[in-house]
Amino acid sequence: MSNLRTSPLSRRGLLAAGGAVGLGAVLAACGDSDEKTSDSGTGAEKAGPWSFKDDRGQTAKADSVPKNIVAFVGVAAALHDYGIEVKGVFGPTKTADGKADVQAGDLDIDKVEVLGNVWGEFNVEKYTGLAPELLVTAMWEKDALWYVPDQSKDKILKLAPSVALWAAQTTIPKAIQRHEDLAASLGADVKAKKVTDAKAAFEKAAARLRAAAKSQPNIKVLIGSASQDLFYVSLAKMSADTLYFQELGVQFVEPKIKEGAFFEELSWENVGKHDADIIMMDNRSSALQPDALTSKPTWAQLPAVKAGQVIPRTTEPIYSYDKCAPILDALAEAMENAKKVS
């Protein structure tokens, strides 16, 4: 991890492995994520050319609305919630026992071609065989395509137009809007009752979290992720979910980070460095979960752990209203019931 600041691949790879929770850039660039394609909501209704301006500022174009879509699994799950299905996925899709990974959402993982399930894995031959018309993925750093390997990126990008949507430098509502914009351009009915009902539930959950945070101004939340050797504490403003929670009034532990880093690394001997009343733990399959930490005495002694105030954190949200509303509700419930223990 000594080259964390100098190697973008190392930073992204560590984030994928469960270390850097919320890798992003400074918030001054947030405005870029607000741009919308002029075709939003009309893609399926128009005959002829399709285009979409993504969060890199690049415009993907096709002679007609793409049908053979390949996407990072979390983005595919969001498109699915809007009624847009993909042919293939890459990124954490199946767990070791063959079940759907948490990042797959409601995707039927048996009906999509899995091109790669772990960091650095992307089967270009299978991708070519799908006759792709569009590649879609997330973006944690400017122009870096999430889970698209650097070593094969040029070959992959020659085969189809690509779209990248921010997973950092933004907030949950903005990220959802951009995924909805893309879904609309691909033919989704974003005014369908299922979508509008989910949006209403999201707005209700946001109001609940704001009220819970206001009623518990002294509760401090720590954003954690665990590996066998290290515990990572992330800076809330660097990630779309926790930045939004911050905007709603949630108070977060602020780790001391090195220049150019996005999180603090702690040895397990020093895991109690920061006072916290609630700990949000990275729920991805690449990170150690709380039940795997019982053998670590310093973890068991944390006040939040003793109080049972440890909750999962959906580190890579599926950006649809349907999937994000429960995230807000879960944190709101934790805030409502939390006791000051630090």
Tab-separated table of C-alpha atoms in Angstrom:
chain	number	residue	atom	x	y	z
A	1	MET	CA	0.000	0.000	0.000
A	2	SER	CA	3.029	2.288	0.017
A	3	ASN	CA	2.327	3.314	-3.578
A	4	LEU	CA	-1.251	4.316	-2.850
A	5	ARG	CA	-0.757	7.931	-3.821
A	6	THR	CA	1.273	7.388	-6.959
A	7	SER	CA	-0.614	4.627	-8.710
A	8	PRO	CA	-4.238	5.243	-9.779
A	9	LEU	CA	-4.618	1.524	-10.432
A	10	SER	CA	-3.535	0.772	-6.871
A	11	ARG	CA	-6.022	3.267	-5.469
A	12	ARG	CA	-8.883	1.849	-7.512
A	13	GLY	CA	-7.822	-1.713	-6.860
A	14	LEU	CA	-7.690	-1.117	-3.116
A	15	LEU	CA	-11.130	0.460	-3.188
A	16	ALA	CA	-12.469	-2.559	-5.061
A	17	ALA	CA	-10.907	-4.847	-2.463
A	18	GLY	CA	-12.756	-3.127	0.349
A	19	GLY	CA	-10.092	-0.749	1.592
A	20	ALA	CA	-10.678	2.798	0.399
A	21	VAL	CA	-14.316	3.412	1.119
A	22	GLY	CA	-15.512	6.344	-0.927
A	23	LEU	CA	-12.641	7.099	-3.283
A	24	GLY	CA	-13.356	10.355	-5.062
A	25	ALA	CA	-11.933	13.754	-5.904
A	26	VAL	CA	-12.560	17.191	-4.462
A	27	LEU	CA	-16.127	18.398	-4.360
A	28	ALA	CA	-15.443	21.438	-6.500
A	29	ALA	CA	-15.888	19.264	-9.574
A	30	CYS	CA	-19.393	18.204	-8.600
A	31	GLY	CA	-21.013	20.418	-11.200
A	32	ASP	CA	-19.917	18.107	-13.996
A	33	SER	CA	-22.275	15.406	-12.783
A	34	ASP	CA	-25.327	17.584	-13.313
A	35	GLU	CA	-25.113	17.635	-17.101
A	36	LYS	CA	-27.955	15.819	-18.815
A	37	THR	CA	-28.340	14.613	-22.319
A	38	SER	CA	-30.856	16.521	-24.387
A	39	ASP	CA	-32.293	13.159	-25.423
A	40	SER	CA	-33.229	12.258	-21.825
A	41	GLY	CA	-36.527	10.458	-21.730
A	42	THR	CA	-36.981	10.354	-25.486
A	43	GLY	CA	-34.480	7.751	-26.685
A	44	ALA	CA	-36.991	5.005	-27.396
A	45	GLU	CA	-39.533	7.350	-28.928
A	46	LYS	CA	-37.176	8.658	-31.605
A	47	ALA	CA	-36.284	6.796	-34.755
A	48	GLY	CA	-32.733	7.231	-35.901
A	49	PRO	CA	-29.568	8.226	-34.048
A	50	TRP	CA	-29.056	7.866	-30.281
A	51	SER	CA	-26.617	9.842	-28.174
A	52	PHE	CA	-25.827	10.372	-24.501
A	53	LYS	CA	-23.332	12.743	-22.883
A	54	ASP	CA	-21.690	11.011	-19.940
A	55	ASP	CA	-19.895	12.314	-16.849
A	56	ARG	CA	-16.529	12.413	-18.613
A	57	GLY	CA	-18.064	14.980	-20.910
A	58	GLN	CA	-17.918	12.481	-23.772
A	59	THR	CA	-20.892	11.762	-25.999
A	60	ALA	CA	-21.642	8.152	-26.876
A	61	LYS	CA	-23.396	7.786	-30.229
A	62	ALA	CA	-25.159	5.018	-32.141
A	63	ASP	CA	-27.344	4.769	-35.233
A	64	SER	CA	-30.224	3.561	-33.049
A	65	VAL	CA	-30.987	2.985	-29.358
A	66	PRO	CA	-28.490	0.350	-28.113
A	67	LYS	CA	-29.979	-3.017	-27.185
A	68	ASN	CA	-26.884	-5.170	-26.631
A	69	ILE	CA	-25.695	-3.463	-23.457
A	70	VAL	CA	-22.830	-4.584	-21.225
A	71	ALA	CA	-22.414	-2.878	-17.862
A	72	PHE	CA	-20.651	-2.912	-14.523
A	73	VAL	CA	-22.892	-5.030	-12.326
A	74	GLY	CA	-24.057	-2.194	-10.049
A	75	VAL	CA	-24.977	0.007	-13.000
A	76	ALA	CA	-26.717	-2.952	-14.655
A	77	ALA	CA	-28.737	-3.434	-11.466
A	78	ALA	CA	-29.804	0.223	-11.525
A	79	LEU	CA	-30.828	0.019	-15.186
A	80	HIS	CA	-32.798	-3.146	-14.362
A	81	ASP	CA	-34.809	-1.176	-11.801
A	82	TYR	CA	-35.846	1.139	-14.646
A	83	GLY	CA	-36.739	-1.775	-16.914
A	84	ILE	CA	-33.580	-1.765	-19.039
A	85	GLU	CA	-31.890	-5.178	-19.291
A	86	VAL	CA	-28.274	-5.853	-20.191
A	87	LYS	CA	-26.661	-8.774	-22.036
A	88	GLY	CA	-23.482	-8.959	-19.988
A	89	VAL	CA	-21.982	-7.715	-16.735
A	90	PHE	CA	-18.580	-7.360	-15.102
A	91	GLY	CA	-17.608	-6.772	-11.501
A	92	PRO	CA	-18.732	-8.616	-8.331
A	93	THR	CA	-21.747	-10.606	-9.548
A	94	LYS	CA	-21.574	-14.011	-7.837
A	95	THR	CA	-20.347	-15.001	-4.403
A	96	ALA	CA	-18.212	-18.084	-3.810
A	97	ASP	CA	-21.339	-20.193	-3.278
A	98	GLY	CA	-22.814	-19.069	-6.610
A	99	LYS	CA	-25.409	-16.730	-5.157
A	100	ALA	CA	-25.943	-13.148	-6.284
A	101	ASP	CA	-23.455	-10.671	-4.861
A	102	VAL	CA	-24.910	-7.747	-2.921
A	103	GLN	CA	-23.946	-5.470	-5.822
A	104	ALA	CA	-26.159	-7.411	-8.256
A	105	GLY	CA	-29.396	-6.104	-6.771
A	106	ASP	CA	-32.420	-7.739	-8.404
A	107	LEU	CA	-30.547	-8.900	-11.500
A	108	ASP	CA	-31.154	-12.492	-12.541
A	109	ILE	CA	-27.484	-13.414	-12.624
A	110	ASP	CA	-28.220	-16.635	-14.508
A	111	LYS	CA	-29.556	-14.649	-17.468
A	112	VAL	CA	-26.530	-12.430	-18.061
A	113	GLU	CA	-23.074	-13.260	-19.369
A	114	VAL	CA	-20.544	-12.635	-16.595
A	115	LEU	CA	-17.368	-11.298	-18.212
A	116	GLY	CA	-15.445	-10.956	-14.977
A	117	ASN	CA	-16.282	-11.379	-11.309
A	118	VAL	CA	-13.226	-9.875	-9.635
A	119	TRP	CA	-10.930	-6.881	-10.027
A	120	GLY	CA	-8.769	-7.134	-13.154
A	121	GLU	CA	-10.924	-9.797	-14.811
A	122	PHE	CA	-12.721	-8.965	-18.089
A	123	ASN	CA	-13.125	-11.602	-20.817
A	124	VAL	CA	-12.664	-9.634	-24.030
A	125	GLU	CA	-13.481	-12.660	-26.198
A	126	LYS	CA	-16.862	-13.134	-24.494
A	127	TYR	CA	-17.469	-9.394	-24.726
A	128	THR	CA	-16.826	-9.458	-28.468
A	129	GLY	CA	-19.178	-12.424	-28.827
A	130	LEU	CA	-22.033	-10.398	-27.342
A	131	ALA	CA	-21.795	-7.937	-30.260
A	132	PRO	CA	-21.915	-5.044	-27.780
A	133	GLU	CA	-23.602	-1.805	-28.765
A	134	LEU	CA	-22.887	0.030	-25.495
A	135	LEU	CA	-20.544	-0.346	-22.499
A	136	VAL	CA	-21.585	1.355	-19.239
A	137	THR	CA	-19.673	1.618	-15.992
A	138	ALA	CA	-19.091	3.762	-12.916
A	139	MET	CA	-16.311	6.291	-12.410
A	140	TRP	CA	-14.563	6.937	-9.072
A	141	GLU	CA	-11.737	8.956	-10.603
A	142	LYS	CA	-11.972	11.213	-13.635
A	143	ASP	CA	-11.770	9.185	-16.855
A	144	ALA	CA	-11.033	5.905	-15.016
A	145	LEU	CA	-13.583	3.245	-15.993
A	146	TRP	CA	-14.526	1.126	-12.990
A	147	TYR	CA	-13.570	-2.558	-13.347
A	148	VAL	CA	-12.410	-2.074	-16.934
A	149	PRO	CA	-8.780	-3.322	-16.774
A	150	ASP	CA	-6.177	-0.804	-17.876
A	151	GLN	CA	-4.231	-3.457	-19.763
A	152	SER	CA	-7.169	-4.301	-22.051
A	153	LYS	CA	-9.050	-1.001	-21.939
A	154	ASP	CA	-8.041	0.175	-25.417
A	155	LYS	CA	-9.150	-3.095	-27.018
A	156	ILE	CA	-12.444	-3.054	-25.102
A	157	LEU	CA	-13.294	0.554	-25.926
A	158	LYS	CA	-12.801	-0.014	-29.659
A	159	LEU	CA	-15.678	-2.491	-29.738
A	160	ALA	CA	-18.570	-0.235	-28.675
A	161	PRO	CA	-19.428	3.277	-27.459
A	162	SER	CA	-18.967	3.739	-23.708
A	163	VAL	CA	-20.678	5.684	-20.926
A	164	ALA	CA	-19.180	6.442	-17.493
A	165	LEU	CA	-21.261	7.803	-14.600
A	166	TRP	CA	-19.845	9.297	-11.416
A	167	ALA	CA	-19.846	7.212	-8.247
A	168	ALA	CA	-17.846	9.953	-6.503
A	169	GLN	CA	-17.757	13.755	-6.839
A	170	THR	CA	-21.541	13.622	-6.509
A	171	THR	CA	-24.352	12.788	-4.102
A	172	ILE	CA	-26.943	10.021	-4.120
A	173	PRO	CA	-29.759	12.152	-5.637
A	174	LYS	CA	-27.500	13.435	-8.420
A	175	ALA	CA	-26.166	9.951	-9.148
A	176	ILE	CA	-29.679	8.526	-9.295
A	177	GLN	CA	-30.713	11.288	-11.683
A	178	ARG	CA	-27.838	10.506	-14.034
A	179	HIS	CA	-28.668	6.796	-14.051
A	180	GLU	CA	-32.286	7.708	-14.707
A	181	ASP	CA	-31.217	9.998	-17.550
A	182	LEU	CA	-29.337	7.117	-19.152
A	183	ALA	CA	-32.213	4.680	-18.626
A	184	ALA	CA	-34.626	7.162	-20.191
A	185	SER	CA	-32.390	7.594	-23.228
A	186	LEU	CA	-32.401	3.807	-23.612
A	187	GLY	CA	-36.184	3.654	-23.596
A	188	ALA	CA	-37.185	3.432	-19.933
A	189	ASP	CA	-40.499	4.900	-18.808
A	190	VAL	CA	-39.184	6.980	-15.922
A	191	LYS	CA	-42.695	8.217	-15.126
A	192	ALA	CA	-44.002	4.692	-14.524
A	193	LYS	CA	-45.778	4.211	-11.195
A	194	LYS	CA	-43.056	1.870	-9.950
A	195	VAL	CA	-40.473	4.601	-10.456
A	196	THR	CA	-42.538	7.469	-9.031
A	197	ASP	CA	-43.529	5.372	-6.005
A	198	ALA	CA	-39.874	4.535	-5.387
A	199	LYS	CA	-38.950	8.219	-5.643
A	200	ALA	CA	-41.641	9.118	-3.101
A	201	ALA	CA	-40.277	6.455	-0.744
A	202	PHE	CA	-36.768	7.835	-1.213
A	203	GLU	CA	-37.880	11.382	-0.408
A	204	LYS	CA	-39.728	10.145	2.681
A	205	ALA	CA	-36.634	8.249	3.825
A	206	ALA	CA	-34.448	11.325	3.283
A	207	ALA	CA	-36.794	13.412	5.430
A	208	ARG	CA	-36.708	10.714	8.113
A	209	LEU	CA	-32.905	10.656	8.148
A	210	ARG	CA	-32.738	14.456	8.323
A	211	ALA	CA	-35.102	14.413	11.319
A	212	ALA	CA	-33.165	11.611	13.015
A	213	ALA	CA	-29.868	13.449	12.577
A	214	LYS	CA	-31.394	16.646	13.958
A	215	SER	CA	-32.725	14.808	16.998
A	216	GLN	CA	-29.338	13.168	17.676
A	217	PRO	CA	-26.772	15.929	17.044
A	218	ASN	CA	-24.162	14.354	19.340
A	219	ILE	CA	-24.116	10.929	17.674
A	220	LYS	CA	-20.890	10.356	15.743
A	221	VAL	CA	-20.748	7.831	12.898
A	222	LEU	CA	-17.572	6.111	11.708
A	223	ILE	CA	-17.246	4.721	8.171
A	224	GLY	CA	-15.214	1.533	8.357
A	225	SER	CA	-13.909	-1.264	6.194
A	226	ALA	CA	-11.933	-4.247	7.408
A	227	SER	CA	-9.191	-6.457	6.043
A	228	GLN	CA	-7.185	-9.096	7.876
A	229	ASP	CA	-4.357	-6.698	8.689
A	230	LEU	CA	-5.878	-3.227	8.572
A	231	PHE	CA	-8.958	-1.227	9.455
A	232	TYR	CA	-9.823	1.662	7.163
A	233	VAL	CA	-11.649	4.815	8.251
A	234	SER	CA	-12.981	6.882	5.376
A	235	LEU	CA	-13.659	10.578	4.970
A	236	ALA	CA	-17.395	11.098	4.483
A	237	LYS	CA	-17.240	13.878	1.910
A	238	MET	CA	-15.420	11.676	-0.609
A	239	SER	CA	-18.322	9.352	-1.386
A	240	ALA	CA	-21.768	9.927	-2.865
A	241	ASP	CA	-23.676	8.209	-0.061
A	242	THR	CA	-21.910	9.596	2.981
A	243	LEU	CA	-21.603	13.090	1.505
A	244	TYR	CA	-25.382	13.084	1.121
A	245	PHE	CA	-25.854	11.796	4.676
A	246	GLN	CA	-23.621	14.650	5.795
A	247	GLU	CA	-25.812	17.121	3.904
A	248	LEU	CA	-28.800	15.673	5.766
A	249	GLY	CA	-27.098	16.432	9.068
A	250	VAL	CA	-25.325	13.198	10.065
A	251	GLN	CA	-22.104	13.823	12.005
A	252	PHE	CA	-19.140	11.690	10.913
A	253	VAL	CA	-15.752	10.880	12.366
A	254	GLU	CA	-13.128	12.760	10.341
A	255	PRO	CA	-9.980	10.664	10.001
A	256	LYS	CA	-6.560	12.181	9.575
A	257	ILE	CA	-5.595	11.297	6.047
A	258	LYS	CA	-2.353	11.614	4.159
A	259	GLU	CA	-2.052	14.047	1.294
A	260	GLY	CA	-3.699	12.536	-1.769
A	261	ALA	CA	-5.405	9.753	0.209
A	262	PHE	CA	-9.075	9.240	0.917
A	263	PHE	CA	-8.998	7.164	4.079
A	264	GLU	CA	-6.881	6.433	7.116
A	265	GLU	CA	-5.249	3.045	7.624
A	266	LEU	CA	-5.207	1.750	11.179
A	267	SER	CA	-3.581	-1.362	12.562
A	268	TRP	CA	-5.917	-3.495	14.632
A	269	GLU	CA	-3.971	-2.415	17.731
A	270	ASN	CA	-5.055	1.186	17.022
A	271	VAL	CA	-8.608	0.532	15.866
A	272	GLY	CA	-9.987	2.475	18.835
A	273	LYS	CA	-8.275	5.712	17.806
A	274	HIS	CA	-11.533	7.486	16.917
A	275	ASP	CA	-14.542	7.860	19.187
A	276	ALA	CA	-17.726	6.686	17.500
A	277	ASP	CA	-21.279	5.856	18.522
A	278	ILE	CA	-22.269	4.052	15.317
A	279	ILE	CA	-19.970	2.150	12.981
A	280	MET	CA	-21.019	1.649	9.361
A	281	MET	CA	-19.151	-1.350	7.935
A	282	ASP	CA	-18.444	-1.930	4.237
A	283	ASN	CA	-20.920	-4.636	3.163
A	284	ARG	CA	-19.119	-5.756	0.001
A	285	SER	CA	-18.046	-9.371	-0.285
A	286	SER	CA	-14.444	-8.205	-0.716
A	287	ALA	CA	-14.355	-6.784	2.836
A	288	LEU	CA	-14.360	-8.682	6.130
A	289	GLN	CA	-17.759	-8.525	7.802
A	290	PRO	CA	-18.308	-7.945	11.559
A	291	ASP	CA	-18.977	-11.615	12.308
A	292	ALA	CA	-15.469	-12.371	10.997
A	293	LEU	CA	-13.899	-9.911	13.453
A	294	THR	CA	-14.883	-11.561	16.704
A	295	SER	CA	-11.373	-12.951	17.145
A	296	LYS	CA	-9.906	-9.449	17.224
A	297	PRO	CA	-9.985	-8.248	20.874
A	298	THR	CA	-9.605	-4.579	20.016
A	299	TRP	CA	-12.687	-4.725	17.784
A	300	ALA	CA	-14.765	-6.348	20.513
A	301	GLN	CA	-13.797	-3.584	22.953
A	302	LEU	CA	-15.063	-0.709	20.811
A	303	PRO	CA	-17.985	1.063	22.545
A	304	ALA	CA	-20.161	0.939	19.420
A	305	VAL	CA	-19.524	-2.796	19.067
A	306	LYS	CA	-20.336	-3.421	22.736
A	307	ALA	CA	-23.554	-1.427	22.347
A	308	GLY	CA	-24.601	-3.339	19.237
A	309	GLN	CA	-24.457	-0.168	17.186
A	310	VAL	CA	-22.704	-1.592	14.119
A	311	ILE	CA	-24.636	-1.493	10.854
A	312	PRO	CA	-23.846	-2.451	7.239
A	313	ARG	CA	-22.836	0.239	4.803
A	314	THR	CA	-23.760	-0.150	1.158
A	315	THR	CA	-20.421	1.137	-0.046
A	316	GLU	CA	-21.333	0.978	-3.739
A	317	PRO	CA	-25.029	1.851	-3.910
A	318	ILE	CA	-27.214	0.782	-6.800
A	319	TYR	CA	-28.321	4.171	-8.033
A	320	SER	CA	-32.068	3.814	-8.329
A	321	TYR	CA	-34.671	5.222	-5.951
A	322	ASP	CA	-35.813	1.682	-5.224
A	323	LYS	CA	-32.412	0.600	-3.906
A	324	CYS	CA	-31.364	3.819	-2.195
A	325	ALA	CA	-34.500	4.453	-0.118
A	326	PRO	CA	-33.812	1.433	2.157
A	327	ILE	CA	-30.238	2.659	2.698
A	328	LEU	CA	-31.545	5.961	4.081
A	329	ASP	CA	-34.182	4.219	6.180
A	330	ALA	CA	-31.621	1.861	7.708
A	331	LEU	CA	-29.325	4.694	8.780
A	332	ALA	CA	-32.300	6.718	10.041
A	333	GLU	CA	-33.401	3.786	12.210
A	334	ALA	CA	-29.890	3.392	13.586
A	335	MET	CA	-29.723	7.111	14.380
A	336	GLU	CA	-33.149	7.087	16.030
A	337	ASN	CA	-32.192	4.206	18.327
A	338	ALA	CA	-28.550	5.105	18.985
A	339	LYS	CA	-27.205	5.798	22.432
A	340	LYS	CA	-24.234	8.052	23.077
A	341	VAL	CA	-21.424	5.630	23.957
A	342	SER	CA	-18.255	7.478	22.962
